[in-house]
Tab-separated table of N, CA and C in Angstrom:
chain	number	residue	atom	x	y	z
A	206	UNK	N	-25.169	-129.688	88.040
A	206	UNK	CA	-24.998	-128.321	88.438
A	206	UNK	C	-26.368	-127.677	88.526
A	207	UNK	N	-26.620	-127.094	89.649
A	207	UNK	CA	-27.911	-126.479	89.900
A	207	UNK	C	-27.876	-125.024	89.433
A	208	UNK	N	-28.907	-124.703	88.676
A	208	UNK	CA	-28.962	-123.340	88.125
A	208	UNK	C	-30.136	-122.616	88.774
A	209	UNK	N	-29.872	-121.490	89.396
A	209	UNK	CA	-30.946	-120.764	90.082
A	209	UNK	C	-31.782	-119.982	89.093
A	210	UNK	N	-31.153	-119.345	88.120
A	210	UNK	CA	-31.859	-118.658	87.043
A	210	UNK	C	-32.466	-117.324	87.417
A	211	UNK	N	-32.283	-116.862	88.591
A	211	UNK	CA	-32.862	-115.567	88.926
A	211	UNK	C	-31.811	-114.490	88.794
A	212	UNK	N	-32.249	-113.365	88.423
A	212	UNK	CA	-31.365	-112.224	88.245
A	212	UNK	C	-30.793	-111.776	89.586
A	213	UNK	N	-31.579	-111.898	90.630
A	213	UNK	CA	-31.118	-111.481	91.951
A	213	UNK	C	-29.963	-112.358	92.434
A	214	UNK	N	-30.038	-113.633	92.172
A	214	UNK	CA	-28.930	-114.530	92.555
A	214	UNK	C	-27.681	-114.175	91.754
A	215	UNK	N	-27.865	-113.878	90.479
A	215	UNK	CA	-26.715	-113.510	89.644
A	215	UNK	C	-26.068	-112.239	90.174
A	216	UNK	N	-26.897	-111.251	90.547
A	216	UNK	CA	-26.380	-109.972	91.045
A	216	UNK	C	-25.636	-110.170	92.356
A	217	UNK	N	-26.157	-110.979	93.245
A	217	UNK	CA	-25.518	-111.207	94.534
A	217	UNK	C	-24.202	-111.961	94.392
A	218	UNK	N	-24.101	-112.707	93.314
A	218	UNK	CA	-22.868	-113.471	93.137
A	218	UNK	C	-21.718	-112.594	92.647
A	219	UNK	N	-21.975	-111.369	92.259
A	219	UNK	CA	-20.934	-110.446	91.797
A	219	UNK	C	-20.263	-109.796	92.996
A	220	UNK	N	-19.023	-109.491	92.789
A	220	UNK	CA	-18.243	-108.809	93.832
A	220	UNK	C	-18.716	-107.352	93.908
A	221	UNK	N	-18.617	-106.707	95.072
A	221	UNK	CA	-19.078	-105.321	95.208
A	221	UNK	C	-18.428	-104.385	94.182
A	222	UNK	N	-17.171	-104.590	93.890
A	222	UNK	CA	-16.482	-103.749	92.906
A	222	UNK	C	-17.094	-103.962	91.502
A	223	UNK	N	-17.392	-105.215	91.187
A	223	UNK	CA	-17.985	-105.543	89.895
A	223	UNK	C	-19.403	-104.966	89.811
A	224	UNK	N	-20.173	-105.033	90.898
A	224	UNK	CA	-21.509	-104.458	90.917
A	224	UNK	C	-21.463	-102.944	90.695
A	225	UNK	N	-20.541	-102.270	91.303
A	225	UNK	CA	-20.391	-100.820	91.132
A	225	UNK	C	-20.065	-100.493	89.675
A	226	UNK	N	-19.175	-101.292	89.091
A	226	UNK	CA	-18.809	-101.072	87.701
A	226	UNK	C	-20.022	-101.314	86.780
A	227	UNK	N	-20.838	-102.336	87.049
A	227	UNK	CA	-22.035	-102.607	86.250
A	227	UNK	C	-23.075	-101.480	86.390
A	228	UNK	N	-23.216	-100.957	87.599
A	228	UNK	CA	-24.149	-99.847	87.825
A	228	UNK	C	-23.704	-98.622	87.035
A	229	UNK	N	-22.399	-98.306	87.083
A	229	UNK	CA	-21.876	-97.153	86.342
A	229	UNK	C	-22.076	-97.372	84.839
A	230	UNK	N	-21.828	-98.590	84.361
A	230	UNK	CA	-21.987	-98.890	82.948
A	230	UNK	C	-23.470	-98.758	82.535
A	231	UNK	N	-24.401	-99.261	83.340
A	231	UNK	CA	-25.827	-99.143	83.038
A	231	UNK	C	-26.282	-97.681	83.052
A	232	UNK	N	-25.737	-96.891	83.990
A	232	UNK	CA	-26.056	-95.468	84.017
A	232	UNK	C	-25.534	-94.767	82.766
A	233	UNK	N	-24.343	-95.139	82.312
A	233	UNK	CA	-23.782	-94.547	81.092
A	233	UNK	C	-24.624	-94.918	79.878
A	234	UNK	N	-25.064	-96.162	79.810
A	234	UNK	CA	-25.917	-96.594	78.694
A	234	UNK	C	-27.259	-95.857	78.751
A	235	UNK	N	-27.836	-95.692	79.959
A	235	UNK	CA	-29.106	-94.975	80.099
A	235	UNK	C	-28.946	-93.512	79.686
A	236	UNK	N	-27.826	-92.897	80.063
A	236	UNK	CA	-27.580	-91.509	79.676
A	236	UNK	C	-27.431	-91.399	78.155
A	237	UNK	N	-26.716	-92.351	77.547
A	237	UNK	CA	-26.544	-92.371	76.096
A	237	UNK	C	-27.895	-92.483	75.397
A	238	UNK	N	-28.743	-93.420	75.873
A	238	UNK	CA	-30.065	-93.603	75.275
A	238	UNK	C	-30.943	-92.364	75.468
A	239	UNK	N	-30.876	-91.755	76.643
A	239	UNK	CA	-31.661	-90.546	76.891
A	239	UNK	C	-31.214	-89.431	75.958
A	240	UNK	N	-29.913	-89.311	75.741
A	240	UNK	CA	-29.380	-88.271	74.868
A	240	UNK	C	-29.857	-88.467	73.427
A	241	UNK	N	-29.685	-89.640	72.888
A	241	UNK	CA	-30.004	-89.876	71.482
A	241	UNK	C	-31.487	-90.133	71.221
A	242	UNK	N	-32.210	-90.657	72.203
A	242	UNK	CA	-33.614	-90.956	71.978
A	242	UNK	C	-34.525	-89.796	72.366
A	243	UNK	N	-34.091	-88.936	73.296
A	243	UNK	CA	-34.959	-87.868	73.768
A	243	UNK	C	-34.408	-86.470	73.512
A	244	UNK	N	-33.210	-86.217	73.995
A	244	UNK	CA	-32.708	-84.852	73.983
A	244	UNK	C	-32.360	-84.353	72.581
A	245	UNK	N	-31.753	-85.169	71.739
A	245	UNK	CA	-31.409	-84.712	70.377
A	245	UNK	C	-32.646	-84.436	69.549
A	246	UNK	N	-33.670	-85.328	69.534
A	246	UNK	CA	-34.881	-84.980	68.783
A	246	UNK	C	-35.582	-83.734	69.340
A	247	UNK	N	-35.595	-83.586	70.658
A	247	UNK	CA	-36.205	-82.396	71.233
A	247	UNK	C	-35.465	-81.137	70.801
A	248	UNK	N	-34.153	-81.206	70.743
A	248	UNK	CA	-33.354	-80.070	70.282
A	248	UNK	C	-33.648	-79.729	68.828
A	249	UNK	N	-33.762	-80.767	67.980
A	249	UNK	CA	-34.103	-80.520	66.564
A	249	UNK	C	-35.500	-79.923	66.442
A	250	UNK	N	-36.438	-80.424	67.218
A	250	UNK	CA	-37.796	-79.882	67.175
A	250	UNK	C	-37.803	-78.421	67.629
A	251	UNK	N	-37.000	-78.120	68.637
A	251	UNK	CA	-36.924	-76.741	69.124
A	251	UNK	C	-36.326	-75.827	68.049
A	252	UNK	N	-35.290	-76.276	67.355
A	252	UNK	CA	-34.709	-75.476	66.282
A	252	UNK	C	-35.721	-75.274	65.155
A	253	UNK	N	-36.449	-76.324	64.807
A	253	UNK	CA	-37.459	-76.228	63.762
A	253	UNK	C	-38.566	-75.246	64.177
A	254	UNK	N	-38.998	-75.338	65.425
A	254	UNK	CA	-40.040	-74.438	65.915
A	254	UNK	C	-39.544	-72.992	65.925
A	255	UNK	N	-38.284	-72.781	66.283
A	255	UNK	CA	-37.736	-71.421	66.277
A	255	UNK	C	-37.678	-70.871	64.852
A	256	UNK	N	-37.307	-71.713	63.890
A	256	UNK	CA	-37.276	-71.269	62.488
A	256	UNK	C	-38.682	-70.944	62.001
A	257	UNK	N	-39.651	-71.787	62.346
A	257	UNK	CA	-41.038	-71.525	61.948
A	257	UNK	C	-41.553	-70.247	62.601
A	258	UNK	N	-41.170	-70.020	63.840
A	258	UNK	CA	-41.614	-68.812	64.545
A	258	UNK	C	-41.027	-67.575	63.900
A	259	UNK	N	-39.751	-67.638	63.530
A	259	UNK	CA	-39.154	-66.463	62.892
A	259	UNK	C	-39.796	-66.221	61.526
A	260	UNK	N	-40.133	-67.287	60.797
A	260	UNK	CA	-40.834	-67.125	59.520
A	260	UNK	C	-42.212	-66.518	59.720
A	261	UNK	N	-42.912	-66.979	60.734
A	261	UNK	CA	-44.243	-66.440	61.022
A	261	UNK	C	-44.151	-64.985	61.475
A	262	UNK	N	-43.119	-64.661	62.228
A	262	UNK	CA	-42.928	-63.281	62.668
A	262	UNK	C	-42.664	-62.373	61.478
A	263	UNK	N	-41.850	-62.850	60.538
A	263	UNK	CA	-41.578	-62.065	59.329
A	263	UNK	C	-42.850	-61.883	58.506
A	264	UNK	N	-43.634	-62.940	58.388
A	264	UNK	CA	-44.889	-62.848	57.647
A	264	UNK	C	-45.846	-61.877	58.330
A	265	UNK	N	-45.909	-61.924	59.648
A	265	UNK	CA	-46.761	-61.000	60.387
A	265	UNK	C	-46.315	-59.558	60.164
A	266	UNK	N	-45.008	-59.328	60.131
A	266	UNK	CA	-44.502	-57.981	59.871
A	266	UNK	C	-44.909	-57.520	58.474
A	267	UNK	N	-44.867	-58.430	57.489
A	267	UNK	CA	-45.298	-58.083	56.137
A	267	UNK	C	-46.782	-57.738	56.109
A	268	UNK	N	-47.583	-58.511	56.837
A	268	UNK	CA	-49.023	-58.254	56.885
A	268	UNK	C	-49.297	-56.895	57.526
A	269	UNK	N	-48.583	-56.583	58.600
A	269	UNK	CA	-48.768	-55.287	59.247
A	269	UNK	C	-48.343	-54.149	58.315
A	270	UNK	N	-47.238	-54.345	57.586
A	270	UNK	CA	-46.781	-53.322	56.642
A	270	UNK	C	-47.808	-53.129	55.533
A	271	UNK	N	-48.374	-54.239	55.027
A	271	UNK	CA	-49.390	-54.129	53.978
A	271	UNK	C	-50.636	-53.441	54.516
A	272	UNK	N	-51.012	-53.755	55.750
A	272	UNK	CA	-52.173	-53.106	56.361
A	272	UNK	C	-51.938	-51.605	56.502
A	273	UNK	N	-50.737	-51.225	56.942
A	273	UNK	CA	-50.413	-49.809	57.089
A	273	UNK	C	-50.393	-49.107	55.736
A	274	UNK	N	-49.849	-49.788	54.725
A	274	UNK	CA	-49.828	-49.199	53.384
A	274	UNK	C	-51.243	-49.028	52.854
A	275	UNK	N	-52.102	-49.996	53.091
A	275	UNK	CA	-53.490	-49.892	52.669
A	275	UNK	C	-54.190	-48.742	53.383
A	276	UNK	N	-53.907	-48.578	54.670
A	276	UNK	CA	-54.512	-47.469	55.420
A	276	UNK	C	-54.032	-46.132	54.868
A	277	UNK	N	-52.731	-46.039	54.543
A	277	UNK	CA	-52.210	-44.801	53.942
A	277	UNK	C	-52.850	-44.547	52.583
A	278	UNK	N	-53.017	-45.624	51.801
A	278	UNK	CA	-53.629	-45.494	50.488
A	278	UNK	C	-55.069	-45.021	50.612
A	279	UNK	N	-55.820	-45.620	51.537
A	279	UNK	CA	-57.208	-45.226	51.723
A	279	UNK	C	-57.312	-43.798	52.229
A	280	UNK	N	-56.374	-43.380	53.085
A	280	UNK	CA	-56.394	-42.011	53.592
A	280	UNK	C	-56.071	-41.018	52.475
A	281	UNK	N	-55.265	-41.440	51.499
A	281	UNK	CA	-54.885	-40.549	50.407
A	281	UNK	C	-55.970	-40.424	49.352
A	282	UNK	N	-56.913	-41.377	49.323
A	282	UNK	CA	-57.990	-41.305	48.342
A	282	UNK	C	-58.909	-40.133	48.654
A	283	UNK	N	-59.351	-39.430	47.624
A	283	UNK	CA	-60.322	-38.374	47.898
A	283	UNK	C	-61.641	-39.009	48.319
A	284	UNK	N	-62.381	-38.267	49.101
A	284	UNK	CA	-63.690	-38.769	49.507
A	284	UNK	C	-64.542	-38.936	48.265
A	285	UNK	N	-64.940	-40.167	48.022
A	285	UNK	CA	-65.725	-40.458	46.825
A	285	UNK	C	-67.168	-40.038	47.060
A	286	UNK	N	-67.618	-39.132	46.264
A	286	UNK	CA	-69.010	-38.689	46.314
A	286	UNK	C	-69.768	-39.386	45.197
A	287	UNK	N	-71.031	-39.681	45.390
A	287	UNK	CA	-71.802	-40.306	44.321
A	287	UNK	C	-71.750	-39.442	43.063
A	288	UNK	N	-71.542	-40.092	41.957
A	288	UNK	CA	-71.432	-39.417	40.666
A	288	UNK	C	-72.804	-38.915	40.239
A	289	UNK	N	-72.927	-37.624	39.903
A	289	UNK	CA	-74.228	-37.134	39.473
A	289	UNK	C	-74.621	-37.631	38.080
A	290	UNK	N	-73.641	-38.105	37.313
A	290	UNK	CA	-73.923	-38.627	35.983
A	290	UNK	C	-74.540	-40.011	36.133
A	291	UNK	N	-75.506	-40.319	35.284
A	291	UNK	CA	-76.151	-41.625	35.326
A	291	UNK	C	-75.124	-42.709	35.024
A	292	UNK	N	-75.301	-43.844	35.675
A	292	UNK	CA	-74.366	-44.954	35.512
A	292	UNK	C	-74.308	-45.423	34.059
A	293	UNK	N	-75.447	-45.388	33.360
A	293	UNK	CA	-75.478	-45.809	31.957
A	293	UNK	C	-74.594	-44.930	31.080
A	294	UNK	N	-74.424	-43.670	31.458
A	294	UNK	CA	-73.568	-42.750	30.707
A	294	UNK	C	-72.122	-42.835	31.174
A	295	UNK	N	-71.932	-43.026	32.480
A	295	UNK	CA	-70.588	-43.033	33.041
A	295	UNK	C	-69.780	-44.231	32.568
A	296	UNK	N	-70.390	-45.415	32.530
A	296	UNK	CA	-69.640	-46.625	32.183
A	296	UNK	C	-69.010	-46.542	30.792
A	297	UNK	N	-69.771	-46.257	29.719
A	297	UNK	CA	-69.127	-46.219	28.411
A	297	UNK	C	-68.117	-45.080	28.274
A	298	UNK	N	-68.420	-43.934	28.876
A	298	UNK	CA	-67.504	-42.788	28.785
A	298	UNK	C	-66.174	-43.101	29.473
A	299	UNK	N	-66.230	-43.655	30.681
A	299	UNK	CA	-64.993	-43.966	31.406
A	299	UNK	C	-64.265	-45.153	30.776
A	300	UNK	N	-65.022	-46.105	30.208
A	300	UNK	CA	-64.387	-47.248	29.550
A	300	UNK	C	-63.606	-46.788	28.327
A	301	UNK	N	-64.195	-45.909	27.536
A	301	UNK	CA	-63.507	-45.384	26.349
A	301	UNK	C	-62.248	-44.632	26.767
A	302	UNK	N	-62.333	-43.846	27.830
A	302	UNK	CA	-61.167	-43.091	28.302
A	302	UNK	C	-60.052	-44.021	28.774
A	303	UNK	N	-60.409	-45.207	29.283
A	303	UNK	CA	-59.400	-46.156	29.771
A	303	UNK	C	-58.947	-47.128	28.690
A	304	UNK	N	-59.536	-47.043	27.495
A	304	UNK	CA	-59.133	-47.943	26.419
A	304	UNK	C	-59.826	-49.291	26.472
A	305	UNK	N	-61.001	-49.324	27.056
A	305	UNK	CA	-61.780	-50.561	27.169
A	305	UNK	C	-63.001	-50.423	26.260
A	306	UNK	N	-63.199	-51.411	25.401
A	306	UNK	CA	-64.350	-51.386	24.494
A	306	UNK	C	-65.464	-52.236	25.088
A	307	UNK	N	-66.536	-51.580	25.512
A	307	UNK	CA	-67.697	-52.313	26.020
A	307	UNK	C	-68.455	-52.891	24.833
A	308	UNK	N	-68.746	-54.171	24.871
A	308	UNK	CA	-69.477	-54.799	23.773
A	308	UNK	C	-70.978	-54.822	24.035
A	309	UNK	N	-71.361	-54.740	25.270
A	309	UNK	CA	-72.783	-54.723	25.598
A	309	UNK	C	-72.965	-54.112	26.987
A	310	UNK	N	-74.147	-53.604	27.197
A	310	UNK	CA	-74.522	-53.019	28.478
A	310	UNK	C	-75.993	-53.336	28.648
A	311	UNK	N	-76.341	-54.060	29.708
A	311	UNK	CA	-77.733	-54.480	29.876
A	311	UNK	C	-78.119	-54.476	31.341
A	312	UNK	N	-79.418	-54.445	31.553
A	312	UNK	CA	-79.988	-54.480	32.893
A	312	UNK	C	-80.388	-55.913	33.199
A	313	UNK	N	-79.965	-56.442	34.367
A	313	UNK	CA	-80.344	-57.788	34.751
A	313	UNK	C	-80.434	-57.856	36.269
A	314	UNK	N	-81.576	-58.264	36.779
A	314	UNK	CA	-81.814	-58.441	38.220
A	314	UNK	C	-81.460	-57.196	39.025
A	315	UNK	N	-81.794	-56.025	38.503
A	315	UNK	CA	-81.526	-54.780	39.212
A	315	UNK	C	-80.080	-54.323	39.123
A	316	UNK	N	-79.253	-55.026	38.351
A	316	UNK	CA	-77.850	-54.656	38.181
A	316	UNK	C	-77.614	-54.198	36.751
A	317	UNK	N	-76.660	-53.322	36.577
A	317	UNK	CA	-76.254	-52.907	35.246
A	317	UNK	C	-75.018	-53.732	34.896
A	318	UNK	N	-75.120	-54.552	33.843
A	318	UNK	CA	-74.053	-55.467	33.450
A	318	UNK	C	-73.330	-54.879	32.245
A	319	UNK	N	-72.012	-54.752	32.361
A	319	UNK	CA	-71.182	-54.303	31.247
A	319	UNK	C	-70.407	-55.509	30.745
A	320	UNK	N	-70.548	-55.806	29.453
A	320	UNK	CA	-69.855	-56.941	28.855
A	320	UNK	C	-68.667	-56.465	28.035
A	321	UNK	N	-67.551	-57.165	28.164
A	321	UNK	CA	-66.322	-56.825	27.442
A	321	UNK	C	-65.840	-58.108	26.781
A	322	UNK	N	-65.716	-58.083	25.443
A	322	UNK	CA	-65.308	-59.283	24.714
A	322	UNK	C	-63.799	-59.481	24.683
A	323	UNK	N	-63.015	-58.424	24.568
A	323	UNK	CA	-61.560	-58.563	24.504
A	323	UNK	C	-60.915	-57.333	25.122
A	324	UNK	N	-60.083	-57.549	26.112
A	324	UNK	CA	-59.417	-56.446	26.782
A	324	UNK	C	-58.111	-56.952	27.378
A	325	UNK	N	-57.127	-56.093	27.473
A	325	UNK	CA	-55.876	-56.412	28.163
A	325	UNK	C	-56.074	-56.111	29.651
A	326	UNK	N	-55.405	-56.857	30.493
A	326	UNK	CA	-55.571	-56.705	31.939
A	326	UNK	C	-55.260	-55.290	32.427
A	327	UNK	N	-54.162	-54.650	31.982
A	327	UNK	CA	-53.889	-53.299	32.488
A	327	UNK	C	-55.001	-52.299	32.175
A	328	UNK	N	-55.590	-52.407	30.973
A	328	UNK	CA	-56.676	-51.486	30.614
A	328	UNK	C	-57.904	-51.735	31.482
A	329	UNK	N	-58.239	-52.995	31.721
A	329	UNK	CA	-59.391	-53.319	32.559
A	329	UNK	C	-59.189	-52.807	33.980
A	330	UNK	N	-58.000	-53.029	34.515
A	330	UNK	CA	-57.722	-52.577	35.880
A	330	UNK	C	-57.713	-51.058	35.967
A	331	UNK	N	-57.195	-50.379	34.932
A	331	UNK	CA	-57.199	-48.915	34.920
A	331	UNK	C	-58.635	-48.391	34.906
A	332	UNK	N	-59.499	-49.040	34.131
A	332	UNK	CA	-60.899	-48.622	34.075
A	332	UNK	C	-61.580	-48.798	35.430
A	333	UNK	N	-61.381	-49.971	36.049
A	333	UNK	CA	-62.001	-50.219	37.354
A	333	UNK	C	-61.457	-49.264	38.410
A	334	UNK	N	-60.166	-48.934	38.319
A	334	UNK	CA	-59.565	-47.986	39.256
A	334	UNK	C	-60.160	-46.588	39.069
A	335	UNK	N	-60.335	-46.180	37.810
A	335	UNK	CA	-60.931	-44.867	37.544
A	335	UNK	C	-62.355	-44.804	38.085
A	336	UNK	N	-63.106	-45.881	37.931
A	336	UNK	CA	-64.463	-45.913	38.477
A	336	UNK	C	-64.438	-45.858	40.002
A	337	UNK	N	-63.497	-46.585	40.607
A	337	UNK	CA	-63.413	-46.600	42.076
A	337	UNK	C	-63.114	-45.210	42.611
A	338	UNK	N	-62.283	-44.447	41.898
A	338	UNK	CA	-61.982	-43.084	42.336
A	338	UNK	C	-63.212	-42.183	42.250
A	339	UNK	N	-64.200	-42.581	41.461
A	339	UNK	CA	-65.445	-41.815	41.362
A	339	UNK	C	-66.510	-42.380	42.287
A	340	UNK	N	-66.163	-43.390	43.079
A	340	UNK	CA	-67.114	-43.961	44.025
A	340	UNK	C	-67.987	-45.053	43.436
A	341	UNK	N	-67.598	-45.582	42.273
A	341	UNK	CA	-68.371	-46.647	41.634
A	341	UNK	C	-67.513	-47.903	41.642
A	342	UNK	N	-68.039	-48.954	42.232
A	342	UNK	CA	-67.293	-50.210	42.297
A	342	UNK	C	-68.207	-51.349	41.866
A	343	UNK	N	-67.648	-52.344	41.207
A	343	UNK	CA	-68.488	-53.475	40.786
A	343	UNK	C	-68.912	-54.315	41.987
A	344	UNK	N	-70.091	-54.919	41.854
A	344	UNK	CA	-70.550	-55.844	42.894
A	344	UNK	C	-70.252	-57.279	42.498
A	345	UNK	N	-69.991	-57.501	41.205
A	345	UNK	CA	-69.623	-58.836	40.725
A	345	UNK	C	-68.716	-58.664	39.512
A	346	UNK	N	-67.782	-59.582	39.381
A	346	UNK	CA	-66.817	-59.514	38.291
A	346	UNK	C	-66.536	-60.934	37.835
A	347	UNK	N	-66.794	-61.200	36.562
A	347	UNK	CA	-66.550	-62.529	36.002
A	347	UNK	C	-65.558	-62.347	34.858
A	348	UNK	N	-64.350	-62.874	35.041
A	348	UNK	CA	-63.278	-62.686	34.054
A	348	UNK	C	-62.814	-64.044	33.566
A	349	UNK	N	-62.575	-64.135	32.264
A	349	UNK	CA	-62.021	-65.343	31.666
A	349	UNK	C	-60.990	-64.951	30.624
A	350	UNK	N	-60.272	-65.940	30.115
A	350	UNK	CA	-59.254	-65.660	29.114
A	350	UNK	C	-59.575	-66.425	27.849
A	351	UNK	N	-59.396	-65.754	26.706
A	351	UNK	CA	-59.643	-66.373	25.422
A	351	UNK	C	-58.721	-65.705	24.405
A	352	UNK	N	-57.937	-66.498	23.693
A	352	UNK	CA	-57.044	-66.014	22.628
A	352	UNK	C	-56.104	-64.912	23.115
A	353	UNK	N	-55.569	-65.045	24.296
A	353	UNK	CA	-54.604	-64.086	24.809
A	353	UNK	C	-55.218	-62.794	25.329
A	354	UNK	N	-56.519	-62.681	25.319
A	354	UNK	CA	-57.200	-61.501	25.844
A	354	UNK	C	-58.163	-61.942	26.944
A	355	UNK	N	-58.507	-60.996	27.766
A	355	UNK	CA	-59.501	-61.255	28.795
A	355	UNK	C	-60.879	-60.912	28.247
A	356	UNK	N	-61.873	-61.641	28.676
A	356	UNK	CA	-63.261	-61.244	28.456
A	356	UNK	C	-63.885	-61.156	29.837
A	357	UNK	N	-64.804	-60.203	29.987
A	357	UNK	CA	-65.317	-59.960	31.327
A	357	UNK	C	-66.772	-59.530	31.290
A	358	UNK	N	-67.442	-59.832	32.367
A	358	UNK	CA	-68.755	-59.280	32.662
A	358	UNK	C	-68.652	-58.620	34.019
A	359	UNK	N	-68.961	-57.341	34.045
A	359	UNK	CA	-68.832	-56.562	35.272
A	359	UNK	C	-70.213	-56.062	35.649
A	360	UNK	N	-70.639	-56.378	36.862
A	360	UNK	CA	-71.970	-55.978	37.331
A	360	UNK	C	-71.840	-54.832	38.327
A	361	UNK	N	-72.661	-53.820	38.105
A	361	UNK	CA	-72.679	-52.652	38.981
A	361	UNK	C	-74.080	-52.500	39.561
A	362	UNK	N	-74.131	-52.150	40.847
A	362	UNK	CA	-75.421	-51.877	41.483
A	362	UNK	C	-75.797	-50.437	41.171
A	363	UNK	N	-77.052	-50.237	40.927
A	363	UNK	CA	-77.513	-48.868	40.682
A	363	UNK	C	-77.472	-48.109	42.004
A	364	UNK	N	-77.065	-46.854	41.964
A	364	UNK	CA	-77.070	-46.076	43.209
A	364	UNK	C	-78.493	-45.898	43.716
A	365	UNK	N	-78.617	-45.857	45.028
A	365	UNK	CA	-79.953	-45.691	45.630
A	365	UNK	C	-80.491	-44.301	45.293
A	366	UNK	N	-81.770	-44.258	45.031
A	366	UNK	CA	-82.402	-42.979	44.746
A	366	UNK	C	-82.506	-42.179	46.030
A	367	UNK	N	-82.369	-40.866	45.952
A	367	UNK	CA	-82.474	-40.054	47.176
A	367	UNK	C	-83.868	-40.188	47.775
A	368	UNK	N	-83.897	-40.207	49.087
A	368	UNK	CA	-85.168	-40.334	49.808
A	368	UNK	C	-85.847	-38.973	49.888
A	369	UNK	N	-87.042	-38.886	49.372
A	369	UNK	CA	-87.802	-37.642	49.424
A	369	UNK	C	-88.862	-37.780	50.506
A	370	UNK	N	-88.439	-37.707	51.760
A	370	UNK	CA	-89.339	-37.960	52.896
A	370	UNK	C	-90.436	-36.907	53.011
A	371	UNK	N	-90.148	-35.688	52.649
A	371	UNK	CA	-91.139	-34.612	52.834
A	371	UNK	C	-92.064	-34.459	51.646
A	372	UNK	N	-92.046	-35.308	50.663
A	372	UNK	CA	-92.856	-35.104	49.462
A	372	UNK	C	-94.089	-35.993	49.409
A	373	UNK	N	-94.575	-36.476	50.533
A	373	UNK	CA	-95.800	-37.284	50.537
A	373	UNK	C	-97.007	-36.389	50.280
A	374	UNK	N	-97.956	-36.834	49.397
A	374	UNK	CA	-99.139	-35.990	49.125
A	374	UNK	C	-100.106	-35.945	50.261
C-alpha cells in the first residue's frame, strides 16, 4: 500500500461535505482558543486596570482635598511677623508655656540648638506649633525615643539682622 503522507492528499481525499464540517470544526476550535487565550485575559486585565484607576482617582481626590485644607489652614494663619524678642529668650519661655523642659541651649554652626532629654509627643508638637504661629520654625529636628519618652535636638536659625544701608560712615 502506497502512502502519500502529504496533508494536501489527505484533504483532497475527503468528501466536500466532510471538508466543510472539518473547516467549521477548526473555526470553532480557533474561536474557543481565541476566547480563552486572548479575550478572557484581556477582559480581566481591563477590569484590574479599571479598579486601579478608580483607586488612583480616589487617592487623587484625597490629595486635592488635603491640598485645599492646607490652603485654608495657611490662609487662616495670622501673618507671622518676626518676633522682637531674642530667640534665646523666646525658646525657654515658650517651651515652659507648652510644658517642655529644655535641658540645654547652645550655639553651634550659627544655629541655636535646643536640647530636650524627655518629652511627650503632644507637648513637643504644641511647642513647635506655638513657635510656628510666632514665625519661628526649626531648620533641623532630630528626635529619638528612650524609655517611653522622646528626646530631641531642635535647631533654629537666627533671624537675619536688619540691614542698615544708610549708616555707612
